[in-house]
PDB file of C-alpha atoms in Angstrom:
ATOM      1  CA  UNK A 288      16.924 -10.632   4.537  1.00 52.00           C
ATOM      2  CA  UNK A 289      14.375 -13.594   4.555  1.00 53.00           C
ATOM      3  CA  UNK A 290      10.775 -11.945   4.618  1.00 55.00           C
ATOM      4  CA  UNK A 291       7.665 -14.144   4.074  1.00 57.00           C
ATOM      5  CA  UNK A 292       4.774 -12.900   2.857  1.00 64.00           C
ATOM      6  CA  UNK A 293       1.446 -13.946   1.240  1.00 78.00           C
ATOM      7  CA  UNK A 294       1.400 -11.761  -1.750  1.00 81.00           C
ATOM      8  CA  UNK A 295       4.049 -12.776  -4.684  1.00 87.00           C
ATOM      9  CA  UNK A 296       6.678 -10.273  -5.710  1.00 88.00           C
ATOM     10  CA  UNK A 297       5.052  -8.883  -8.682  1.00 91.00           C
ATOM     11  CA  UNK A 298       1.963  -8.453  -6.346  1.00 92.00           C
ATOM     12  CA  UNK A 299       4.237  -6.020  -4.058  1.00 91.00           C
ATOM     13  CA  UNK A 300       6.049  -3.985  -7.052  1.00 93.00           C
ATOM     14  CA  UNK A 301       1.840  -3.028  -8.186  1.00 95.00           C
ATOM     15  CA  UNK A 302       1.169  -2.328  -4.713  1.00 95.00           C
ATOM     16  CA  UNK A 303       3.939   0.051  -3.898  1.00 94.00           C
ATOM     17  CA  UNK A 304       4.255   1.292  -7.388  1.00 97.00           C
ATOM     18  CA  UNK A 305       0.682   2.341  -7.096  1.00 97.00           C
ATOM     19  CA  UNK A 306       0.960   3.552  -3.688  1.00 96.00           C
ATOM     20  CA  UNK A 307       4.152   5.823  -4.636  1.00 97.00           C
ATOM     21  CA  UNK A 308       1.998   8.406  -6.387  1.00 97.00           C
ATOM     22  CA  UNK A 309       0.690  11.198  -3.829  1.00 97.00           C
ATOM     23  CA  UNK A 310      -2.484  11.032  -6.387  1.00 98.00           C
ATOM     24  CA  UNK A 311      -3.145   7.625  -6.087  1.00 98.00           C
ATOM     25  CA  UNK A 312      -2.639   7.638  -2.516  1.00 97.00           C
ATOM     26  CA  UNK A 313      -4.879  10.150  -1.694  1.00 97.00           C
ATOM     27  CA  UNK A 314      -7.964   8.164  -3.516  1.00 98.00           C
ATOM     28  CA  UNK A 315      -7.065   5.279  -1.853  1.00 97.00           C
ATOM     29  CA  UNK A 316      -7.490   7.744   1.235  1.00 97.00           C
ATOM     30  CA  UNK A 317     -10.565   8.975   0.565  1.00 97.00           C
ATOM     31  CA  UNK A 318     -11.992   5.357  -0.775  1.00 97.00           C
ATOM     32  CA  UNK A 319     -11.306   4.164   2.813  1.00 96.00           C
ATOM     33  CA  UNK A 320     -14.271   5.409   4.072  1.00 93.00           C
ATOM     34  CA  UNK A 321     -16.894   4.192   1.270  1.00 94.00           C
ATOM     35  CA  UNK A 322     -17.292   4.465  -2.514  1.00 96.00           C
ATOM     36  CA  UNK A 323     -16.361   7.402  -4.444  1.00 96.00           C
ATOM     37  CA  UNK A 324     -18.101   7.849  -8.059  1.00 97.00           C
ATOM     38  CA  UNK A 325     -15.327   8.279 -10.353  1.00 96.00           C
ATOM     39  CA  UNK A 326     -16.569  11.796 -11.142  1.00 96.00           C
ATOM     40  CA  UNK A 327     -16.694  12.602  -7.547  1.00 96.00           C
ATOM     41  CA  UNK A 328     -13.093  11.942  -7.357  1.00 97.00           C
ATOM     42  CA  UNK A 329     -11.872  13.412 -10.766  1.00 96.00           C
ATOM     43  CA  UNK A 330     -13.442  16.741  -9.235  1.00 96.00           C
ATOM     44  CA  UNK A 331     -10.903  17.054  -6.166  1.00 96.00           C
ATOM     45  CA  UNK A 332      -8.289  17.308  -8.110  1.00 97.00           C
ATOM     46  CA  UNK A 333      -6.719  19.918 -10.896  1.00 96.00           C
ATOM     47  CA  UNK A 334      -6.284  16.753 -14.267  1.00 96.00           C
ATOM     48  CA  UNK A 335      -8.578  15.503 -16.239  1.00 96.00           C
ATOM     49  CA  UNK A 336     -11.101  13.033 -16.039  1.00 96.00           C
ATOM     50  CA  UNK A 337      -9.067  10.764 -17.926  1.00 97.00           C
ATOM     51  CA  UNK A 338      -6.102  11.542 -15.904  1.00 97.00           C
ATOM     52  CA  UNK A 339      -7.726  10.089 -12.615  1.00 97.00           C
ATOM     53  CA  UNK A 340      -9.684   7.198 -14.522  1.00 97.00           C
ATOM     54  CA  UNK A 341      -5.778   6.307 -15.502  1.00 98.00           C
ATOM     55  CA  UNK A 342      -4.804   6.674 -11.099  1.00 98.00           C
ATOM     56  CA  UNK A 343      -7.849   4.557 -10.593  1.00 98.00           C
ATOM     57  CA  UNK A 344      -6.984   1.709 -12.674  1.00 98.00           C
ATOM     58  CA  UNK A 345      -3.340   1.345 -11.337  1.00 98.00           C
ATOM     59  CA  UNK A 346      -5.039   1.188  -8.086  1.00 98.00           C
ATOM     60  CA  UNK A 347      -7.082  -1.502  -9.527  1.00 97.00           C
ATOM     61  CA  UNK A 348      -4.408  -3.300 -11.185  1.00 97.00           C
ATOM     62  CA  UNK A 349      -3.225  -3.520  -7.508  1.00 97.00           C
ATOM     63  CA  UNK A 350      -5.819  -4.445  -6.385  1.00 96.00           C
ATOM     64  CA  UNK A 351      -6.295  -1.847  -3.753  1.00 97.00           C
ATOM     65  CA  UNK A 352      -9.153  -0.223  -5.087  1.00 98.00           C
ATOM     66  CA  UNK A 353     -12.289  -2.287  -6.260  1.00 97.00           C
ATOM     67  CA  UNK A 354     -14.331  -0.701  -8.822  1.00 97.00           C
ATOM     68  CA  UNK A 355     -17.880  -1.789  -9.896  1.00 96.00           C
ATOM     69  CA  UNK A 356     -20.623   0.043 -12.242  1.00 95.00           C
ATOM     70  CA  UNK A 357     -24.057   1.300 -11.022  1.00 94.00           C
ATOM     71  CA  UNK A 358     -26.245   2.306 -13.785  1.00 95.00           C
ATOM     72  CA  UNK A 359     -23.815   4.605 -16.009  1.00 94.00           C
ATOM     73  CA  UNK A 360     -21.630   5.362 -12.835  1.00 94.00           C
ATOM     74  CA  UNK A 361     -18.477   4.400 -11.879  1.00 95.00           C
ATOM     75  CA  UNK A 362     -18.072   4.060  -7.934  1.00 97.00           C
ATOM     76  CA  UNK A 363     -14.518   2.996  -6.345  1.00 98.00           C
ATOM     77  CA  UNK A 364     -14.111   1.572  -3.236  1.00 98.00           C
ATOM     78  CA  UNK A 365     -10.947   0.666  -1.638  1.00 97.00           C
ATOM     79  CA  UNK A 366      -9.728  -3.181  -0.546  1.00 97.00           C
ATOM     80  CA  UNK A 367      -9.182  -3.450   3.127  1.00 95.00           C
ATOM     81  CA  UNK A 368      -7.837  -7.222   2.266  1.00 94.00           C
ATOM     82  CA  UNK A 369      -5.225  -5.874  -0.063  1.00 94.00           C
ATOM     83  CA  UNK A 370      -4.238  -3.000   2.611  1.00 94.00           C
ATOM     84  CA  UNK A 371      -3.925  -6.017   5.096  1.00 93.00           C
ATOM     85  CA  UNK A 372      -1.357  -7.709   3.214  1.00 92.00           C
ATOM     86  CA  UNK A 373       0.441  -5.004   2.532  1.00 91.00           C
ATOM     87  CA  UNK A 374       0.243  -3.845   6.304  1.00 92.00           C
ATOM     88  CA  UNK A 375       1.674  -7.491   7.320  1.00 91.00           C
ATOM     89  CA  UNK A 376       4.744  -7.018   4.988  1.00 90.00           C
ATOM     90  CA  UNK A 377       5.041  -4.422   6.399  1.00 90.00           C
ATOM     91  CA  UNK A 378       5.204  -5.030   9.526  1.00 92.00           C
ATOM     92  CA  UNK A 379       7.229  -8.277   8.725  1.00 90.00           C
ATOM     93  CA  UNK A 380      10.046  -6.103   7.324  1.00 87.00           C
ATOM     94  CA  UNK A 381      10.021  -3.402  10.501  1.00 89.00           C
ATOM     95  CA  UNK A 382      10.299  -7.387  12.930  1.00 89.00           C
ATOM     96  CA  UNK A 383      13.435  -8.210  10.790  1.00 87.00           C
ATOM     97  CA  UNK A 384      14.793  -4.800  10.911  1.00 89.00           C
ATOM     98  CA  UNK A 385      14.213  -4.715  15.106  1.00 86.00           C
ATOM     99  CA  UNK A 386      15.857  -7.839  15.301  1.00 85.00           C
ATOM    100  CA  UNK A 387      18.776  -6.746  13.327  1.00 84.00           C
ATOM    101  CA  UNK A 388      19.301  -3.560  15.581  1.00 87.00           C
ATOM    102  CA  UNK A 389      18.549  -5.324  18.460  1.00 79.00           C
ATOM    103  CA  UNK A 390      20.997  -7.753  17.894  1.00 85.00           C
ATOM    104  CA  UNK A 391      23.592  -5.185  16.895  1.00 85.00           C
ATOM    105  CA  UNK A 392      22.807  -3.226  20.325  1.00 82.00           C
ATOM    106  CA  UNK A 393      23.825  -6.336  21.954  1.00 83.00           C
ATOM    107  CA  UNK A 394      27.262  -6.520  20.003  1.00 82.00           C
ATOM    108  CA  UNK A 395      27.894  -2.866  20.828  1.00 85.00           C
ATOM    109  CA  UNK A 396      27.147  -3.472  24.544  1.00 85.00           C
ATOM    110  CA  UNK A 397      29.338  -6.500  24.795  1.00 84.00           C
ATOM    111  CA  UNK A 398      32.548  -4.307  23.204  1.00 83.00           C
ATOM    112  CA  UNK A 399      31.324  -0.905  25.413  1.00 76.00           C
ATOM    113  CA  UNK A 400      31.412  -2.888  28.730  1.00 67.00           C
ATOM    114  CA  UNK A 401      34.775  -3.069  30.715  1.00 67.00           C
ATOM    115  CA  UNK A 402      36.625  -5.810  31.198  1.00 60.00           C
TER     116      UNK A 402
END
């Protein structure tokens, strides 16, 4: 299976790597709709501060996630570029896979059809 996309392969393992974790997927989730402090964050969930500083930076090692420093804060934000890409590969994958079944629906009709 021939799939083009504009990210590189190592690019794709830190994406879904990153977006494997139900942690790391729900910041991403609730970066979506504007920054998040790092504290803000570390105090939805039950780890330490540490813990989610260590979620955030796989996200940014992704680059899903943008992070940037305001005064002594920490505020996280996440990429809508990088969830575009990802989307299209997506996306590119489920097109192959449709034409695969689609073509294979057309075998099975050919051998189901009376002569």
């Amino acid at each position: 299976m021939v799939v083009f996309t504009e990210l590189a392969d190592a690019d794709v393992d830190r994406i879904f790597r990153a977006l494997a974790d139900a942690t790391r997927r729900d910041i991403l989730q609730r970066t979506l709709t504007g920054e998040q402090t790092v504290s803000a964050l570390a105090a939805a969930y039950d780890m330490s501060f540490a813990a989610v500083q260590k979620h955030v930076a796989v996200l940014e090692a992704a680059h899903l996630v943008v992070k940037r420093a305001e005064g002594r804060e920490r505020l996280v934000r996440a990429d809508p570029d990088t969830i575009a890409r990802a989307r299209r590969l997506l996306a590119e994958y489920e097109r192959v896979w449709r034409s695969r079944i689609d073509r294979l629906d057309a075998l099975l009709a050919e051998y189901d059809t009376p002569a």
